Coordinates of C-alpha atoms in Angstrom, one line a residue:
D1 CA 0.0 0.0 0.0
E2 CA 1.0 3.7 -0.2
K3 CA 1.4 4.2 3.6
T4 CA 4.7 5.7 4.7
L5 CA 6.6 2.6 6.0
H6 CA 8.5 4.3 8.8
E7 CA 5.2 5.5 10.3
R8 CA 3.4 2.1 10.0
Q9 CA 1.8 1.6 13.4
I10 CA 2.7 -1.3 15.6
G11 CA -0.3 -3.6 16.2
S12 CA -2.3 -2.7 19.3
S13 CA -1.9 -6.2 20.9
D14 CA 1.9 -6.1 20.2
A15 CA 2.2 -2.6 21.7
V16 CA 0.3 -3.6 24.8
A17 CA 2.3 -6.8 25.2
L18 CA 5.6 -4.8 24.9
L19 CA 4.4 -2.3 27.5
E20 CA 3.5 -5.2 29.8
R21 CA 6.9 -6.9 29.2
F22 CA 8.6 -3.6 30.0
Q23 CA 6.7 -3.2 33.3
A24 CA 7.5 -6.8 34.3
L25 CA 11.2 -6.3 33.6
K26 CA 11.3 -2.8 35.2
S27 CA 10.0 -4.2 38.5
Q28 CA 12.9 -6.7 38.8
D29 CA 16.4 -6.3 39.9
P30 CA 18.7 -5.2 38.2
Y31 CA 16.4 -3.4 35.9
K32 CA 14.7 -1.2 38.6
D33 CA 15.5 2.5 37.8
N34 CA 17.6 1.4 34.9
L35 CA 15.0 1.3 32.1
S36 CA 13.0 4.1 30.5
L37 CA 10.4 3.9 27.8
S38 CA 9.3 6.4 25.1
Y39 CA 6.1 5.9 23.1
F40 CA 6.1 7.6 19.6
L41 CA 2.6 8.3 18.2
R42 CA 3.0 10.3 15.0
D43 CA 4.9 13.4 16.0
T44 CA 4.2 13.1 19.7
P45 CA 6.5 11.2 22.0
Y46 CA 5.1 10.1 25.4
S47 CA 7.0 8.8 28.4
A48 CA 5.8 7.6 31.8
R49 CA 6.8 9.2 35.0
D50 CA 7.4 5.8 36.7
G51 CA 9.6 6.8 39.5
Y52 CA 13.1 7.7 38.2
V53 CA 13.4 8.2 34.5
P54 CA 17.1 8.2 33.9
D55 CA 17.3 9.1 30.2
L56 CA 14.8 10.8 28.0
V57 CA 17.2 11.3 25.1
S58 CA 15.5 9.8 22.0
S59 CA 16.7 8.9 18.6
V60 CA 14.9 12.0 17.5
H61 CA 17.4 14.9 18.1
R62 CA 16.3 18.5 17.5
S63 CA 17.5 21.8 18.9
G64 CA 16.3 25.2 19.6
E65 CA 12.6 26.1 19.0
D66 CA 12.0 22.8 17.2
R67 CA 13.0 20.7 20.2
V68 CA 11.0 17.5 20.9
R69 CA 8.4 18.0 23.7
Y70 CA 7.5 14.8 25.6
L71 CA 4.0 14.3 27.0
F72 CA 4.1 12.5 30.3
T73 CA 1.7 9.9 31.7
P74 CA 1.8 9.0 35.4
T75 CA 2.6 5.3 34.7
V76 CA 3.1 2.8 31.9
D77 CA -0.4 1.5 32.7
D78 CA -1.7 4.9 31.5
L79 CA -0.1 4.2 28.0
K80 CA -2.1 1.0 27.5
P81 CA -5.4 2.6 26.7
I82 CA -3.6 4.9 24.3
A83 CA -2.0 1.8 22.7
K84 CA -5.4 0.2 22.2
E85 CA -6.9 3.3 20.6
S86 CA -3.9 4.7 18.8
P87 CA -1.0 2.3 18.5
P88 CA 2.5 3.9 18.1
H89 CA 4.8 3.7 15.2
K90 CA 7.7 3.2 17.5
I91 CA 8.4 2.3 21.1
E92 CA 11.9 2.9 22.4
I93 CA 13.4 1.4 25.5
V94 CA 16.6 2.8 26.9
V95 CA 18.8 0.8 29.2
R96 CA 20.6 3.2 31.5
G97 CA 24.3 3.1 30.5
D98 CA 25.7 -0.3 30.6
V99 CA 25.3 -0.9 34.3
Y100 CA 25.9 -4.6 35.1
G101 CA 26.0 -5.5 31.4
L102 CA 22.2 -4.7 31.3
A103 CA 22.0 -3.9 27.6
E104 CA 23.2 -7.4 26.6
K105 CA 21.0 -9.0 29.3
F106 CA 18.0 -6.9 28.1
E107 CA 18.7 -8.0 24.5
R108 CA 18.6 -11.7 25.5
E109 CA 15.4 -11.2 27.5
I110 CA 13.6 -9.3 24.8
A111 CA 14.7 -11.9 22.1
D112 CA 12.4 -14.4 23.8
F113 CA 9.5 -11.9 23.8
L114 CA 10.1 -11.1 20.1
R115 CA 9.9 -14.8 19.1
A116 CA 6.4 -14.8 20.5
T117 CA 5.3 -11.7 18.4
T118 CA 5.4 -11.7 14.7
G119 CA 4.6 -8.0 14.2
L120 CA 7.6 -6.4 15.8
V121 CA 11.3 -5.9 14.9
V122 CA 13.9 -4.3 17.1
N123 CA 16.8 -2.1 16.2
R124 CA 19.5 -1.8 18.8
Q125 CA 21.9 1.1 18.9
Q126 CA 24.1 0.5 22.0
N127 CA 21.7 0.9 24.9
Y128 CA 18.7 2.1 22.8
F129 CA 16.2 -0.5 21.6
G130 CA 13.7 0.8 19.0
F131 CA 10.7 -1.4 18.4
T132 CA 8.7 -0.9 15.1
H133 CA 6.3 -2.7 12.9
S134 CA 8.0 -5.6 11.2
E135 CA 7.6 -4.0 7.8
A136 CA 8.9 -0.6 8.9
T137 CA 12.5 -1.4 7.9
K138 CA 15.1 0.2 5.6
G139 CA 15.0 -3.0 3.4
K140 CA 11.3 -2.9 3.0
A141 CA 11.4 0.9 2.2
L142 CA 14.1 0.3 -0.3
E143 CA 12.2 -2.5 -1.9
V144 CA 9.0 -0.4 -2.2
L145 CA 11.0 2.5 -3.7
L146 CA 12.9 0.4 -6.2
N147 CA 9.7 -1.3 -7.3
K148 CA 7.9 2.1 -7.7
L149 CA 10.8 3.5 -9.7
G150 CA 11.4 0.3 -11.7
I151 CA 15.0 -0.1 -10.6
D152 CA 16.8 -3.5 -10.4
P153 CA 18.4 -3.9 -7.0
R154 CA 21.6 -5.1 -8.8
N155 CA 22.0 -1.5 -10.1
V156 CA 22.0 0.0 -6.6
A157 CA 24.7 0.7 -4.1
Y158 CA 23.8 0.9 -0.5
V159 CA 26.0 1.9 2.4
G160 CA 25.0 1.3 6.0
V161 CA 26.8 1.1 9.4
S162 CA 24.2 -0.5 11.8
L163 CA 22.2 -3.6 12.2
D164 CA 19.1 -1.9 10.9
D165 CA 20.8 -1.7 7.5
A166 CA 21.2 -5.5 7.2
D167 CA 18.0 -6.2 5.3
A168 CA 18.7 -3.4 2.8
L169 CA 22.3 -4.6 2.3
R170 CA 21.0 -8.1 1.6
M171 CA 18.8 -6.7 -1.2
V172 CA 21.5 -5.1 -3.2

Protein backbone atom coordinates (compact mmCIF):
# COMPACT_ATOMS: atom_id res chain seq x y z
CA ASP A 1 0.00 0.00 0.00
CA GLU A 2 0.98 3.65 -0.21
CA LYS A 3 1.44 4.22 3.55
CA THR A 4 4.72 5.66 4.70
CA LEU A 5 6.60 2.64 5.98
CA HIS A 6 8.49 4.34 8.79
CA GLU A 7 5.19 5.49 10.27
CA ARG A 8 3.42 2.15 9.99
CA GLN A 9 1.82 1.58 13.36
CA ILE A 10 2.67 -1.31 15.62
CA GLY A 11 -0.34 -3.57 16.19
CA SER A 12 -2.32 -2.72 19.34
CA SER A 13 -1.85 -6.17 20.88
CA ASP A 14 1.93 -6.09 20.21
CA ALA A 15 2.19 -2.57 21.69
CA VAL A 16 0.28 -3.56 24.84
CA ALA A 17 2.31 -6.78 25.17
CA LEU A 18 5.57 -4.81 24.92
CA LEU A 19 4.36 -2.30 27.52
CA GLU A 20 3.49 -5.21 29.84
CA ARG A 21 6.87 -6.88 29.25
CA PHE A 22 8.60 -3.58 29.99
CA GLN A 23 6.66 -3.25 33.26
CA ALA A 24 7.52 -6.80 34.29
CA LEU A 25 11.23 -6.28 33.64
CA LYS A 26 11.32 -2.82 35.21
CA SER A 27 9.97 -4.23 38.47
CA GLN A 28 12.87 -6.71 38.77
CA ASP A 29 16.44 -6.26 39.88
CA PRO A 30 18.74 -5.25 38.25
CA TYR A 31 16.37 -3.37 35.90
CA LYS A 32 14.74 -1.20 38.58
CA ASP A 33 15.52 2.45 37.84
CA ASN A 34 17.64 1.39 34.85
CA LEU A 35 15.02 1.33 32.07
CA SER A 36 13.01 4.10 30.46
CA LEU A 37 10.38 3.92 27.76
CA SER A 38 9.30 6.37 25.08
CA TYR A 39 6.13 5.85 23.05
CA PHE A 40 6.05 7.56 19.64
CA LEU A 41 2.63 8.33 18.22
CA ARG A 42 2.97 10.30 14.99
CA ASP A 43 4.90 13.45 16.00
CA THR A 44 4.19 13.10 19.71
CA PRO A 45 6.52 11.23 22.03
CA TYR A 46 5.14 10.06 25.38
CA SER A 47 6.97 8.83 28.43
CA ALA A 48 5.78 7.56 31.79
CA ARG A 49 6.82 9.16 35.04
CA ASP A 50 7.36 5.78 36.67
CA GLY A 51 9.64 6.78 39.49
CA TYR A 52 13.08 7.67 38.25
CA VAL A 53 13.36 8.19 34.48
CA PRO A 54 17.11 8.18 33.87
CA ASP A 55 17.29 9.10 30.22
CA LEU A 56 14.80 10.81 27.96
CA VAL A 57 17.17 11.34 25.05
CA SER A 58 15.52 9.76 22.05
CA SER A 59 16.73 8.87 18.60
CA VAL A 60 14.93 12.04 17.49
CA HIS A 61 17.39 14.88 18.07
CA ARG A 62 16.32 18.47 17.50
CA SER A 63 17.55 21.76 18.85
CA GLY A 64 16.27 25.23 19.58
CA GLU A 65 12.61 26.07 19.02
CA ASP A 66 11.98 22.78 17.22
CA ARG A 67 13.00 20.68 20.24
CA VAL A 68 10.95 17.53 20.86
CA ARG A 69 8.42 17.96 23.66
CA TYR A 70 7.45 14.82 25.56
CA LEU A 71 3.99 14.29 26.99
CA PHE A 72 4.11 12.46 30.30
CA THR A 73 1.70 9.92 31.69
CA PRO A 74 1.78 8.99 35.38
CA THR A 75 2.62 5.32 34.70
CA VAL A 76 3.13 2.82 31.88
CA ASP A 77 -0.38 1.53 32.69
CA ASP A 78 -1.70 4.88 31.46
CA LEU A 79 -0.13 4.22 28.04
CA LYS A 80 -2.07 0.97 27.54
CA PRO A 81 -5.44 2.61 26.70
CA ILE A 82 -3.58 4.91 24.29
CA ALA A 83 -1.97 1.83 22.68
CA LYS A 84 -5.39 0.20 22.24
CA GLU A 85 -6.90 3.33 20.63
CA SER A 86 -3.85 4.75 18.81
CA PRO A 87 -0.99 2.30 18.51
CA PRO A 88 2.46 3.87 18.14
CA HIS A 89 4.77 3.71 15.17
CA LYS A 90 7.69 3.17 17.54
CA ILE A 91 8.40 2.25 21.15
CA GLU A 92 11.90 2.92 22.37
CA ILE A 93 13.37 1.42 25.51
CA VAL A 94 16.59 2.83 26.88
CA VAL A 95 18.79 0.79 29.19
CA ARG A 96 20.61 3.16 31.52
CA GLY A 97 24.26 3.14 30.51
CA ASP A 98 25.70 -0.32 30.61
CA VAL A 99 25.27 -0.92 34.30
CA TYR A 100 25.92 -4.60 35.11
CA GLY A 101 25.96 -5.50 31.39
CA LEU A 102 22.23 -4.74 31.33
CA ALA A 103 22.03 -3.89 27.62
CA GLU A 104 23.18 -7.39 26.64
CA LYS A 105 20.99 -9.00 29.28
CA PHE A 106 17.99 -6.94 28.11
CA GLU A 107 18.68 -7.96 24.52
CA ARG A 108 18.55 -11.66 25.50
CA GLU A 109 15.38 -11.15 27.54
CA ILE A 110 13.62 -9.27 24.77
CA ALA A 111 14.66 -11.86 22.13
CA ASP A 112 12.39 -14.40 23.84
CA PHE A 113 9.54 -11.87 23.78
CA LEU A 114 10.09 -11.08 20.09
CA ARG A 115 9.93 -14.77 19.12
CA ALA A 116 6.37 -14.79 20.48
CA THR A 117 5.32 -11.74 18.44
CA THR A 118 5.41 -11.67 14.67
CA GLY A 119 4.58 -8.01 14.20
CA LEU A 120 7.64 -6.38 15.78
CA VAL A 121 11.28 -5.89 14.95
CA VAL A 122 13.92 -4.28 17.14
CA ASN A 123 16.79 -2.06 16.15
CA ARG A 124 19.50 -1.82 18.77
CA GLN A 125 21.92 1.09 18.92
CA GLN A 126 24.13 0.54 21.98
CA ASN A 127 21.70 0.88 24.91
CA TYR A 128 18.73 2.07 22.81
CA PHE A 129 16.18 -0.49 21.61
CA GLY A 130 13.70 0.78 19.03
CA PHE A 131 10.65 -1.44 18.37
CA THR A 132 8.71 -0.91 15.14
CA HIS A 133 6.27 -2.70 12.88
CA SER A 134 7.98 -5.63 11.17
CA GLU A 135 7.55 -3.96 7.77
CA ALA A 136 8.94 -0.57 8.87
CA THR A 137 12.52 -1.42 7.93
CA LYS A 138 15.07 0.16 5.62
CA GLY A 139 15.04 -2.95 3.45
CA LYS A 140 11.26 -2.85 3.02
CA ALA A 141 11.37 0.88 2.24
CA LEU A 142 14.14 0.31 -0.31
CA GLU A 143 12.15 -2.54 -1.89
CA VAL A 144 9.03 -0.37 -2.24
CA LEU A 145 11.04 2.52 -3.66
CA LEU A 146 12.91 0.36 -6.19
CA ASN A 147 9.67 -1.30 -7.32
CA LYS A 148 7.94 2.06 -7.68
CA LEU A 149 10.84 3.46 -9.73
CA GLY A 150 11.40 0.26 -11.70
CA ILE A 151 15.05 -0.07 -10.63
CA ASP A 152 16.75 -3.45 -10.45
CA PRO A 153 18.41 -3.93 -7.01
CA ARG A 154 21.57 -5.13 -8.79
CA ASN A 155 21.97 -1.54 -10.06
CA VAL A 156 21.95 -0.01 -6.58
CA ALA A 157 24.75 0.68 -4.12
CA TYR A 158 23.76 0.88 -0.47
CA VAL A 159 25.99 1.94 2.41
CA GLY A 160 25.02 1.27 6.01
CA VAL A 161 26.76 1.06 9.35
CA SER A 162 24.25 -0.47 11.75
CA LEU A 163 22.22 -3.62 12.21
CA ASP A 164 19.06 -1.95 10.92
CA ASP A 165 20.80 -1.67 7.52
CA ALA A 166 21.23 -5.45 7.22
CA ASP A 167 18.01 -6.23 5.33
CA ALA A 168 18.65 -3.40 2.84
CA LEU A 169 22.25 -4.56 2.33
CA ARG A 170 21.05 -8.11 1.58
CA MET A 171 18.79 -6.73 -1.17
CA VAL A 172 21.49 -5.07 -3.24
